[in-house]
Amino acid sequence: MQNVIWPDEVCGIQKIYFRTDGAFDQSCGCIALAPGGRLSTDTYMNCLDISFWKRYTTAEQVKLQIEAKGQYNLHVILRKSDGEKAVLTRECCSEQRHTEKYLLDLNSMEGILYFLIEAIGEVQFYGAGFVTEKESDRQIYLALNICTFHRNLQLERNLVKLEKSLFFDVDTSYGGKMKIFVTDNGDDFGRDHENSRIRICRNSNRGGGTGGFTRGLEEICKDQKSFPYTHVVFMDDDVEFQTESFYRLFAFLTFLRDDYTDLPVAGRMFRQDNRGIQYTAAENWNGGKLTHSGGNQDMTWGYNVESEELAGEYGGWWLCVFPKSVTSVQKPFPFFIHCDDVEYGLRTGKQVLVLRGFQVWHETYEYRMNNRIFYYDQRNPMVVNVMQGLYKDAEDIIVPWKQRLDQYHNEKKYTEKYLCALALWHFATGKIFDSRQGQIPEYQMKMADKKRLIRIVTPVLHRRAEKYVRNNFCRIADRYQKEREECIWH
């Protein structure tokens, strides 16, 4: 179900993994506790959310498996909202490195499960995990769908890490259960070799990230005779991750109850600049006023180690998993970049599940903002809203749009004002989707840097866009609804 993991090169913050009030030394390949030292796993990474697993999976009995040497007291503790209680206490003593298993019956448990080691003498702790010996007839095959554009070093690092995982070891139960599909939009990923589990697809950047993910889905569907995928994992090329996340996902999907097999699983996103902070766990659209479920939480704090049911309307494609029942029917709408994951997730109409320990570390939006991104962030939310039927009339579009224009004008942000006006014009006319698959024309992008020119152009563009929306609202809405219907595999 999940292994206990340690601080590593991705996230070295100890309090996400362990809590201790005694001296310990990890340099020897284990955690060495001095007499009187304590080590506890009531942490984000290493506790087990019993309530979550019981609700969504068929797991009924769990064994805690601990590998250690020395003399210590072991306490297995159940934490609920009204307090804690020990469900198992043992004194353990072994002069050699030794593995013990302790059976835990989940039927009488709700809340969070963790263990505490109290060192009586010198103790060396090598590892632990929560395992189930329950059999499952469900076979899980993960198809990773990665789109890349000139991020070769980051992508290669991630592929090497996955190649070293158990999914590429045929002698394990994970072996052969993952295949990676990389769509190279930059056409410059010069990997020395492919293998039977990594496929590189050359692609133009004409359709942007959305086009890349769509091409990846096409290749996954074509390959299903040789690789009978059950789930598609959408993942960015520049994220950082721990391989354990995929083991936990695999176990969770294997034992998922039949009632929930059609639900997506959202991967959490942690900040790269402050790695103890969970930026978001899942997303809620709210008509474009985005809110993050579990947003900006410091996961080193004890209060974030509670049984939680995080709700979300969709998961971002930095890491998000969809069952074949969705990906074999629905394809992304051609946004070029940004909001493709929003619209796709909302279109499925399914709540997302949020699994503890399934996450990546990624740059947040403030590090990625530029004029192009700004334009797409102005245009694409309007597309999502009209496709979701959230606009009743033209005023629902124009009023907030004019408020943004006034704000940019008052702040003398004339480039932003121009791009905001251009975004409405492109949204209203829909021409950009016909010829460029969502990409802003290059000459209009270059015009954003011509300060004098855009102060002349923007008022004209502003009036034309507003008039067009007022006169053609119903036709605009109908067209996007028809475009949405085209997002079906034929």
Short mmCIF file of C-alpha atoms in Angstrom, two decimals:
data_model
loop_
_atom_site.label_atom_id
_atom_site.label_comp_id
_atom_site.label_asym_id
_atom_site.label_seq_id
_atom_site.Cartn_x
_atom_site.Cartn_y
_atom_site.Cartn_z
CA MET A 1 0.00 0.00 0.00
CA GLN A 2 2.79 2.39 0.86
CA ASN A 3 6.42 2.33 1.91
CA VAL A 4 7.86 4.58 4.56
CA ILE A 5 10.15 6.99 2.72
CA TRP A 6 12.98 9.24 3.86
CA PRO A 7 14.24 12.72 3.05
CA ASP A 8 15.88 12.73 -0.37
CA GLU A 9 17.16 15.01 -3.13
CA VAL A 10 13.63 15.99 -4.14
CA CYS A 11 12.55 17.06 -0.68
CA GLY A 12 14.98 16.94 2.21
CA ILE A 13 12.69 18.45 4.85
CA GLN A 14 12.70 15.94 7.69
CA LYS A 15 9.38 16.97 9.26
CA ILE A 16 7.46 15.86 6.18
CA TYR A 17 8.74 12.32 6.82
CA PHE A 18 9.56 11.87 10.54
CA ARG A 19 9.29 13.60 13.86
CA THR A 20 11.93 12.95 16.50
CA ASP A 21 12.95 14.37 19.86
CA GLY A 22 16.24 12.49 20.07
CA ALA A 23 19.51 12.43 18.20
CA PHE A 24 19.52 10.32 15.07
CA ASP A 25 21.98 9.75 12.26
CA GLN A 26 20.82 8.92 8.73
CA SER A 27 24.29 8.83 7.17
CA CYS A 28 24.79 5.12 7.79
CA GLY A 29 22.03 4.05 5.40
CA CYS A 30 19.54 3.73 8.20
CA ILE A 31 18.15 5.96 10.92
CA ALA A 32 20.23 5.39 14.05
CA LEU A 33 18.52 6.31 17.32
CA ALA A 34 20.40 6.78 20.56
CA PRO A 35 18.91 5.37 23.80
CA GLY A 36 15.85 7.42 24.75
CA GLY A 37 15.39 8.66 21.19
CA ARG A 38 11.94 8.67 19.63
CA LEU A 39 10.89 8.48 16.01
CA SER A 40 7.30 9.03 14.91
CA THR A 41 5.61 8.84 11.49
CA ASP A 42 2.64 11.13 12.18
CA THR A 43 3.67 13.07 9.09
CA TYR A 44 2.26 13.84 5.66
CA MET A 45 4.43 11.31 3.84
CA ASN A 46 4.42 8.36 6.18
CA CYS A 47 1.10 8.10 7.99
CA LEU A 48 -1.68 5.94 6.53
CA ASP A 49 -5.09 7.52 6.04
CA ILE A 50 -7.24 4.58 7.10
CA SER A 51 -10.55 6.37 6.50
CA PHE A 52 -9.62 7.20 2.92
CA TRP A 53 -8.43 3.70 2.09
CA LYS A 54 -11.49 2.09 3.69
CA ARG A 55 -13.91 4.31 1.81
CA TYR A 56 -12.40 3.94 -1.64
CA THR A 57 -10.68 0.54 -1.61
CA THR A 58 -11.41 -3.05 -0.65
CA ALA A 59 -8.50 -3.23 1.81
CA GLU A 60 -9.68 -4.73 5.11
CA GLN A 61 -6.55 -5.98 6.84
CA VAL A 62 -3.16 -4.32 6.84
CA LYS A 63 0.22 -5.48 8.06
CA LEU A 64 2.76 -3.03 9.37
CA GLN A 65 6.16 -4.31 8.31
CA ILE A 66 9.20 -2.91 10.15
CA GLU A 67 12.85 -3.66 9.55
CA ALA A 68 15.12 -2.70 12.43
CA LYS A 69 17.89 -3.77 14.81
CA GLY A 70 18.14 -3.13 18.54
CA GLN A 71 15.80 -2.86 21.51
CA TYR A 72 12.81 -0.53 21.34
CA ASN A 73 9.16 -0.10 22.17
CA LEU A 74 6.81 0.02 19.17
CA HIS A 75 3.47 1.82 19.42
CA VAL A 76 0.96 1.79 16.56
CA ILE A 77 -1.35 4.73 17.10
CA LEU A 78 -4.72 5.67 15.65
CA ARG A 79 -5.41 9.40 15.50
CA LYS A 80 -8.98 10.65 15.15
CA SER A 81 -10.49 14.10 15.44
CA ASP A 82 -11.32 13.45 19.10
CA GLY A 83 -7.91 12.16 20.15
CA GLU A 84 -5.48 9.26 19.87
CA LYS A 85 -5.24 5.71 21.10
CA ALA A 86 -2.64 2.95 20.80
CA VAL A 87 -3.97 -0.03 18.85
CA LEU A 88 -0.80 -2.08 19.30
CA THR A 89 2.18 -1.91 21.69
CA ARG A 90 5.17 -4.25 21.55
CA GLU A 91 8.65 -4.42 23.02
CA CYS A 92 11.02 -5.49 20.27
CA CYS A 93 14.57 -6.70 20.52
CA SER A 94 16.85 -8.09 17.84
CA GLU A 95 20.62 -8.28 17.73
CA GLN A 96 20.54 -8.62 13.95
CA ARG A 97 18.74 -6.68 11.24
CA HIS A 98 15.28 -8.19 11.34
CA THR A 99 11.82 -7.73 9.80
CA GLU A 100 8.64 -8.04 11.86
CA LYS A 101 5.04 -7.93 10.65
CA TYR A 102 2.07 -6.84 12.73
CA LEU A 103 -1.50 -7.54 11.62
CA LEU A 104 -3.95 -4.63 11.91
CA ASP A 105 -7.71 -5.05 11.38
CA LEU A 106 -9.09 -1.96 9.65
CA ASN A 107 -12.75 -2.77 10.32
CA SER A 108 -12.73 -1.08 13.71
CA MET A 109 -10.56 1.86 12.68
CA GLU A 110 -11.18 5.37 11.35
CA GLY A 111 -8.66 8.17 11.08
CA ILE A 112 -4.90 8.23 10.63
CA LEU A 113 -2.55 5.36 11.49
CA TYR A 114 1.10 5.89 12.35
CA PHE A 115 3.80 4.27 14.47
CA LEU A 116 6.17 5.48 17.16
CA ILE A 117 9.53 3.91 18.02
CA GLU A 118 11.01 4.55 21.47
CA ALA A 119 14.63 3.44 21.63
CA ILE A 120 15.59 1.53 24.78
CA GLY A 121 19.13 0.84 23.58
CA GLU A 122 20.91 1.67 20.36
CA VAL A 123 18.45 1.23 17.49
CA GLN A 124 18.97 1.13 13.76
CA PHE A 125 15.79 1.62 11.72
CA TYR A 126 16.04 0.46 8.09
CA GLY A 127 12.51 0.87 6.78
CA ALA A 128 8.83 0.06 7.08
CA GLY A 129 5.64 -0.14 5.10
CA PHE A 130 1.94 -0.84 5.24
CA VAL A 131 1.12 -3.90 3.15
CA THR A 132 -1.99 -5.93 2.40
CA GLU A 133 -2.03 -9.55 1.36
CA LYS A 134 -5.51 -9.25 -0.13
CA GLU A 135 -5.73 -10.52 -3.69
CA SER A 136 -7.18 -8.40 -6.46
CA ASP A 137 -8.30 -9.49 -9.92
CA ARG A 138 -7.82 -5.99 -11.29
CA GLN A 139 -4.74 -5.51 -13.45
CA ILE A 140 -3.42 -1.95 -13.64
CA TYR A 141 -1.36 -0.62 -16.56
CA LEU A 142 -0.18 2.98 -16.40
CA ALA A 143 0.45 4.94 -19.61
CA LEU A 144 2.41 8.12 -18.84
CA ASN A 145 1.52 10.93 -21.25
CA ILE A 146 4.26 13.59 -21.23
CA CYS A 147 4.50 16.56 -23.60
CA THR A 148 7.88 18.32 -23.80
CA PHE A 149 9.12 21.49 -25.45
CA HIS A 150 12.84 22.28 -25.10
CA ARG A 151 13.13 20.89 -21.56
CA ASN A 152 15.50 18.10 -22.42
CA LEU A 153 17.57 17.98 -19.24
CA GLN A 154 14.56 17.86 -16.94
CA LEU A 155 12.83 15.25 -19.08
CA GLU A 156 15.90 13.01 -19.31
CA ARG A 157 16.35 13.18 -15.54
CA ASN A 158 12.76 12.04 -15.04
CA LEU A 159 12.96 9.24 -17.59
CA VAL A 160 16.14 7.89 -16.00
CA LYS A 161 14.45 7.89 -12.59
CA LEU A 162 11.47 5.96 -13.94
CA GLU A 163 13.73 3.48 -15.75
CA LYS A 164 15.34 2.67 -12.38
CA SER A 165 11.94 1.98 -10.83
CA LEU A 166 10.36 -1.43 -10.27
CA PHE A 167 8.03 -0.78 -13.20
CA PHE A 168 11.01 -1.53 -15.44
CA ASP A 169 12.06 -4.63 -13.49
CA VAL A 170 10.37 -7.68 -15.02
CA ASP A 171 11.13 -9.76 -11.93
CA THR A 172 8.71 -7.77 -9.76
CA SER A 173 4.94 -7.48 -9.65
CA TYR A 174 5.27 -3.95 -11.04
CA GLY A 175 7.32 -5.05 -14.04
CA GLY A 176 5.76 -4.21 -17.40
CA LYS A 177 2.90 -2.27 -15.82
CA MET A 178 4.06 1.17 -17.01
CA LYS A 179 4.83 2.57 -20.45
CA ILE A 180 5.94 6.14 -21.13
CA PHE A 181 4.79 8.11 -24.16
CA VAL A 182 6.73 11.34 -24.75
CA THR A 183 5.52 13.82 -27.35
CA ASP A 184 8.46 15.99 -28.36
CA ASN A 185 6.98 19.27 -29.56
CA GLY A 186 10.43 20.84 -29.78
CA ASP A 187 11.72 18.06 -32.05
CA ASP A 188 15.11 18.25 -30.32
CA PHE A 189 15.01 15.63 -27.58
CA GLY A 190 18.06 13.69 -28.66
CA ARG A 191 17.74 10.64 -26.44
CA ASP A 192 20.32 8.01 -27.31
CA HIS A 193 17.87 5.16 -27.16
CA GLU A 194 14.29 4.12 -26.81
CA ASN A 195 13.15 0.83 -25.38
CA SER A 196 9.99 -1.21 -25.28
CA ARG A 197 8.67 0.89 -22.38
CA ILE A 198 9.60 4.40 -23.56
CA ARG A 199 8.30 5.80 -26.83
CA ILE A 200 9.34 9.18 -28.22
CA CYS A 201 6.94 10.79 -30.72
CA ARG A 202 8.24 13.68 -32.83
CA ASN A 203 5.68 16.44 -33.16
CA SER A 204 5.41 20.05 -34.27
CA ASN A 205 4.48 22.69 -31.72
CA ARG A 206 1.58 23.87 -33.86
CA GLY A 207 -0.97 22.73 -31.32
CA GLY A 208 1.13 23.61 -28.27
CA GLY A 209 0.95 21.62 -25.08
CA THR A 210 -2.64 20.63 -25.74
CA GLY A 211 -1.69 19.28 -29.14
CA GLY A 212 1.18 17.38 -27.57
CA PHE A 213 -1.00 15.73 -24.94
CA THR A 214 -3.57 14.92 -27.62
CA ARG A 215 -0.90 13.30 -29.81
CA GLY A 216 0.22 11.31 -26.79
CA LEU A 217 -3.33 10.02 -26.27
CA GLU A 218 -3.51 9.04 -29.93
CA GLU A 219 -0.33 7.01 -29.64
CA ILE A 220 -1.49 5.38 -26.41
CA CYS A 221 -4.76 4.33 -28.04
CA LYS A 222 -2.93 2.96 -31.10
CA ASP A 223 -0.62 0.91 -28.88
CA GLN A 224 -3.23 -0.68 -26.65
CA LYS A 225 -2.94 -4.10 -28.27
CA SER A 226 0.66 -4.43 -27.12
CA PHE A 227 0.17 -2.37 -23.95
CA PRO A 228 -3.38 -2.78 -22.57
CA TYR A 229 -3.41 0.46 -20.58
CA THR A 230 -6.06 1.01 -17.92
CA HIS A 231 -5.09 4.56 -16.92
CA VAL A 232 -3.40 7.56 -18.50
CA VAL A 233 -1.17 9.72 -16.33
CA PHE A 234 -0.86 13.29 -17.63
CA MET A 235 2.43 14.72 -16.36
CA ASP A 236 4.54 17.80 -17.09
CA ASP A 237 8.07 17.33 -18.37
CA ASP A 238 9.73 19.60 -15.79
CA VAL A 239 8.28 18.33 -12.51
CA GLU A 240 10.23 16.63 -9.75
CA PHE A 241 8.79 13.51 -8.17
CA GLN A 242 9.51 10.55 -5.94
CA THR A 243 9.07 7.10 -7.44
CA GLU A 244 7.12 6.05 -4.35
CA SER A 245 4.24 8.23 -5.60
CA PHE A 246 3.67 5.85 -8.49
CA TYR A 247 3.86 2.77 -6.27
CA ARG A 248 1.17 4.25 -4.03
CA LEU A 249 -0.97 5.14 -7.04
CA PHE A 250 -0.58 1.62 -8.42
CA ALA A 251 -1.67 0.03 -5.13
CA PHE A 252 -4.58 2.41 -4.73
CA LEU A 253 -5.91 1.76 -8.24
CA THR A 254 -5.44 -1.99 -7.81
CA PHE A 255 -7.78 -2.12 -4.81
CA LEU A 256 -10.16 0.66 -5.84
CA ARG A 257 -13.81 -0.21 -5.30
CA ASP A 258 -15.86 -0.75 -8.46
CA ASP A 259 -18.04 2.28 -7.72
CA TYR A 260 -15.03 4.62 -8.05
CA THR A 261 -13.06 3.19 -10.95
CA ASP A 262 -14.29 5.91 -13.33
CA LEU A 263 -12.95 8.76 -11.15
CA PRO A 264 -9.74 10.70 -11.91
CA VAL A 265 -6.95 10.91 -9.34
CA ALA A 266 -5.39 14.35 -8.88
CA GLY A 267 -1.72 14.63 -8.06
CA ARG A 268 -0.88 17.26 -5.47
CA MET A 269 1.52 20.05 -6.34
CA PHE A 270 4.20 21.22 -3.91
CA ARG A 271 6.26 24.36 -4.40
CA GLN A 272 9.78 24.07 -5.76
CA ASP A 273 10.88 27.26 -4.02
CA ASN A 274 9.55 26.16 -0.60
CA ARG A 275 9.29 22.41 -0.68
CA GLY A 276 7.37 21.95 2.52
CA ILE A 277 4.41 23.90 1.14
CA GLN A 278 1.57 22.16 -0.66
CA TYR A 279 0.51 24.67 -3.31
CA THR A 280 -2.63 22.74 -4.18
CA ALA A 281 -4.19 19.30 -3.90
CA ALA A 282 -7.06 19.73 -6.36
CA GLU A 283 -8.77 22.57 -8.19
CA ASN A 284 -12.21 24.18 -8.14
CA TRP A 285 -13.05 26.39 -11.11
CA ASN A 286 -15.79 28.72 -9.80
CA GLY A 287 -16.28 30.33 -13.19
CA GLY A 288 -12.63 31.29 -13.43
CA LYS A 289 -12.21 32.44 -9.83
CA LEU A 290 -9.97 29.50 -9.16
CA THR A 291 -9.61 28.10 -5.66
CA HIS A 292 -7.15 25.45 -4.49
CA SER A 293 -8.33 22.59 -2.33
CA GLY A 294 -5.72 22.22 0.38
CA GLY A 295 -3.99 25.30 -0.98
CA ASN A 296 -0.78 26.78 0.46
CA GLN A 297 -0.57 24.43 3.42
CA ASP A 298 2.64 23.91 5.36
CA MET A 299 2.83 20.12 5.36
CA THR A 300 5.54 20.02 8.03
CA TRP A 301 3.00 20.93 10.69
CA GLY A 302 1.24 18.29 12.75
CA TYR A 303 -2.23 19.73 12.14
CA ASN A 304 -1.96 18.70 8.48
CA VAL A 305 -1.75 15.05 9.51
CA GLU A 306 -5.44 14.35 9.81
CA SER A 307 -7.78 12.17 7.83
CA GLU A 308 -8.93 14.46 5.05
CA GLU A 309 -11.42 14.34 2.22
CA LEU A 310 -10.24 16.97 -0.22
CA ALA A 311 -12.82 17.84 -2.85
CA GLY A 312 -11.97 19.11 -6.30
CA GLU A 313 -13.58 19.56 -9.69
CA TYR A 314 -10.44 18.70 -11.61
CA GLY A 315 -6.72 18.08 -11.30
CA GLY A 316 -3.93 19.99 -13.04
CA TRP A 317 -1.90 18.20 -15.67
CA TRP A 318 1.32 18.61 -13.75
CA LEU A 319 0.11 15.19 -12.51
CA CYS A 320 -3.37 13.79 -13.06
CA VAL A 321 -4.68 10.30 -13.76
CA PHE A 322 -7.70 9.38 -15.89
CA PRO A 323 -9.18 5.92 -16.40
CA LYS A 324 -9.40 4.49 -19.90
CA SER A 325 -13.18 4.95 -19.80
CA VAL A 326 -12.51 8.70 -20.09
CA THR A 327 -9.43 8.93 -22.31
CA SER A 328 -10.72 6.46 -24.90
CA VAL A 329 -13.75 8.68 -25.50
CA GLN A 330 -12.75 12.28 -24.78
CA LYS A 331 -9.88 14.26 -26.30
CA PRO A 332 -8.63 17.70 -25.17
CA PHE A 333 -10.01 20.91 -26.65
CA PRO A 334 -7.33 22.83 -28.63
CA PHE A 335 -6.39 25.62 -26.24
CA PHE A 336 -2.71 25.53 -27.26
CA ILE A 337 -1.73 25.98 -23.58
CA HIS A 338 -3.54 26.69 -20.30
CA CYS A 339 -7.05 25.61 -19.34
CA ASP A 340 -6.92 22.38 -21.36
CA ASP A 341 -6.78 20.48 -18.07
CA VAL A 342 -9.60 22.63 -16.65
CA GLU A 343 -12.01 22.04 -19.52
CA TYR A 344 -11.15 18.35 -19.84
CA GLY A 345 -11.66 17.74 -16.15
CA LEU A 346 -14.91 19.69 -15.99
CA ARG A 347 -16.21 17.94 -19.09
CA THR A 348 -15.87 14.53 -17.46
CA GLY A 349 -18.17 15.73 -14.68
CA LYS A 350 -16.43 13.55 -12.11
CA GLN A 351 -15.06 14.49 -8.72
CA VAL A 352 -11.32 13.88 -8.38
CA LEU A 353 -9.77 11.68 -5.74
CA VAL A 354 -6.78 13.06 -3.83
CA LEU A 355 -4.33 10.41 -2.66
CA ARG A 356 -1.89 11.15 0.15
CA GLY A 357 1.72 10.86 -0.99
CA PHE A 358 0.91 11.23 -4.70
CA GLN A 359 2.49 14.56 -5.68
CA VAL A 360 5.10 16.46 -7.67
CA TRP A 361 7.19 19.56 -7.02
CA HIS A 362 6.70 22.26 -9.64
CA GLU A 363 7.26 25.93 -10.34
CA THR A 364 4.29 28.12 -9.45
CA TYR A 365 2.68 30.54 -11.87
CA GLU A 366 4.58 33.67 -10.82
CA TYR A 367 7.82 32.15 -12.15
CA ARG A 368 6.25 31.31 -15.51
CA MET A 369 4.32 34.49 -16.31
CA ASN A 370 5.05 36.38 -19.53
CA ASN A 371 3.02 38.16 -22.22
CA ARG A 372 2.07 34.94 -23.97
CA ILE A 373 0.91 33.27 -20.79
CA PHE A 374 -0.99 36.42 -19.83
CA TYR A 375 -2.87 36.37 -23.14
CA TYR A 376 -3.89 32.72 -22.78
CA ASP A 377 -4.96 33.33 -19.19
CA GLN A 378 -7.26 36.11 -20.43
CA ARG A 379 -8.75 34.21 -23.36
CA ASN A 380 -9.02 30.59 -22.33
CA PRO A 381 -11.10 31.00 -19.15
CA MET A 382 -13.79 32.63 -21.30
CA VAL A 383 -13.73 29.58 -23.56
CA VAL A 384 -14.13 27.26 -20.57
CA ASN A 385 -17.02 29.28 -19.17
CA VAL A 386 -18.98 29.45 -22.40
CA MET A 387 -18.48 25.72 -22.99
CA GLN A 388 -19.70 25.06 -19.47
CA GLY A 389 -22.78 27.22 -20.07
CA LEU A 390 -21.79 29.69 -17.35
CA TYR A 391 -22.62 32.80 -19.41
CA LYS A 392 -26.32 33.69 -19.55
CA ASP A 393 -25.87 36.65 -21.85
CA ALA A 394 -23.26 38.98 -23.32
CA GLU A 395 -23.09 41.08 -20.15
CA ASP A 396 -21.73 38.13 -18.18
CA ILE A 397 -18.69 38.28 -20.46
CA ILE A 398 -18.35 42.02 -21.03
CA VAL A 399 -18.75 43.37 -17.48
CA PRO A 400 -15.79 41.54 -15.85
CA TRP A 401 -13.75 42.01 -19.03
CA LYS A 402 -14.25 45.80 -18.95
CA GLN A 403 -13.35 45.85 -15.28
CA ARG A 404 -10.04 44.23 -16.14
CA LEU A 405 -9.46 46.73 -18.96
CA ASP A 406 -10.10 49.65 -16.61
CA GLN A 407 -7.72 48.20 -14.05
CA TYR A 408 -4.91 47.81 -16.59
CA HIS A 409 -5.55 51.32 -17.94
CA ASN A 410 -5.47 52.90 -14.49
CA GLU A 411 -2.26 51.04 -13.67
CA LYS A 412 -0.79 52.13 -17.05
CA LYS A 413 -0.33 48.51 -18.04
CA TYR A 414 -0.96 49.14 -21.70
CA THR A 415 0.48 45.84 -22.92
CA GLU A 416 -1.85 43.94 -20.61
CA LYS A 417 -4.77 46.08 -21.76
CA TYR A 418 -4.00 45.34 -25.41
CA LEU A 419 -3.69 41.59 -24.78
CA CYS A 420 -6.93 41.58 -22.79
CA ALA A 421 -8.78 43.28 -25.65
CA LEU A 422 -7.18 40.94 -28.18
CA ALA A 423 -8.19 37.93 -26.09
CA LEU A 424 -11.88 38.88 -26.23
CA TRP A 425 -11.68 39.49 -29.99
CA HIS A 426 -10.14 36.08 -30.61
CA PHE A 427 -12.58 34.42 -28.24
CA ALA A 428 -15.55 36.06 -29.94
CA THR A 429 -14.55 35.43 -33.54
CA GLY A 430 -13.15 31.97 -32.98
CA LYS A 431 -10.85 32.40 -35.98
CA ILE A 432 -7.75 31.44 -34.02
CA PHE A 433 -9.09 27.95 -33.43
CA ASP A 434 -9.66 27.41 -37.16
CA SER A 435 -6.13 28.00 -38.38
CA ARG A 436 -3.65 27.83 -35.51
CA GLN A 437 -5.09 25.34 -33.03
CA GLY A 438 -5.28 27.96 -30.31
CA GLN A 439 -1.93 29.70 -30.84
CA ILE A 440 -1.81 33.50 -30.86
CA PRO A 441 -0.56 34.82 -34.24
CA GLU A 442 3.07 35.83 -33.97
CA TYR A 443 2.62 39.31 -35.43
CA GLN A 444 0.00 40.13 -32.81
CA MET A 445 2.31 38.85 -30.10
CA LYS A 446 5.13 41.06 -31.35
CA MET A 447 2.81 44.05 -31.43
CA ALA A 448 2.46 43.80 -27.65
CA ASP A 449 5.96 45.30 -27.34
CA LYS A 450 5.16 48.33 -29.52
CA LYS A 451 3.92 50.69 -26.82
CA ARG A 452 2.90 53.59 -29.02
CA LEU A 453 1.14 51.45 -31.58
CA ILE A 454 -0.96 49.47 -29.12
CA ARG A 455 -2.22 52.66 -27.47
CA ILE A 456 -3.78 53.43 -30.84
CA VAL A 457 -4.87 49.91 -31.69
CA THR A 458 -6.34 48.90 -28.34
CA PRO A 459 -9.31 51.32 -28.25
CA VAL A 460 -10.36 50.23 -31.74
CA LEU A 461 -9.96 46.56 -30.85
CA HIS A 462 -11.80 47.16 -27.60
CA ARG A 463 -14.88 48.62 -29.32
CA ARG A 464 -14.95 46.03 -32.08
CA ALA A 465 -14.68 43.11 -29.64
CA GLU A 466 -17.38 44.47 -27.33
CA LYS A 467 -19.78 45.16 -30.20
CA TYR A 468 -19.18 41.75 -31.72
CA VAL A 469 -19.96 39.96 -28.47
CA ARG A 470 -23.13 41.97 -27.88
CA ASN A 471 -24.43 41.30 -31.40
CA ASN A 472 -23.40 37.66 -31.66
CA PHE A 473 -23.55 36.18 -28.18
CA CYS A 474 -25.90 33.30 -29.03
CA ARG A 475 -23.95 32.39 -32.15
CA ILE A 476 -20.67 32.44 -30.22
CA ALA A 477 -22.07 30.21 -27.49
CA ASP A 478 -23.57 27.77 -30.00
CA ARG A 479 -20.32 27.50 -31.89
CA TYR A 480 -18.33 26.61 -28.80
CA GLN A 481 -20.88 24.03 -27.81
CA LYS A 482 -20.53 22.42 -31.24
CA GLU A 483 -16.74 22.59 -30.95
CA ARG A 484 -17.03 20.80 -27.64
CA GLU A 485 -19.01 18.02 -29.26
CA GLU A 486 -16.11 17.53 -31.66
CA CYS A 487 -13.84 16.55 -28.75
CA ILE A 488 -14.84 12.94 -29.16
CA TRP A 489 -12.55 10.30 -30.62
CA HIS A 490 -13.85 9.11 -33.97
#
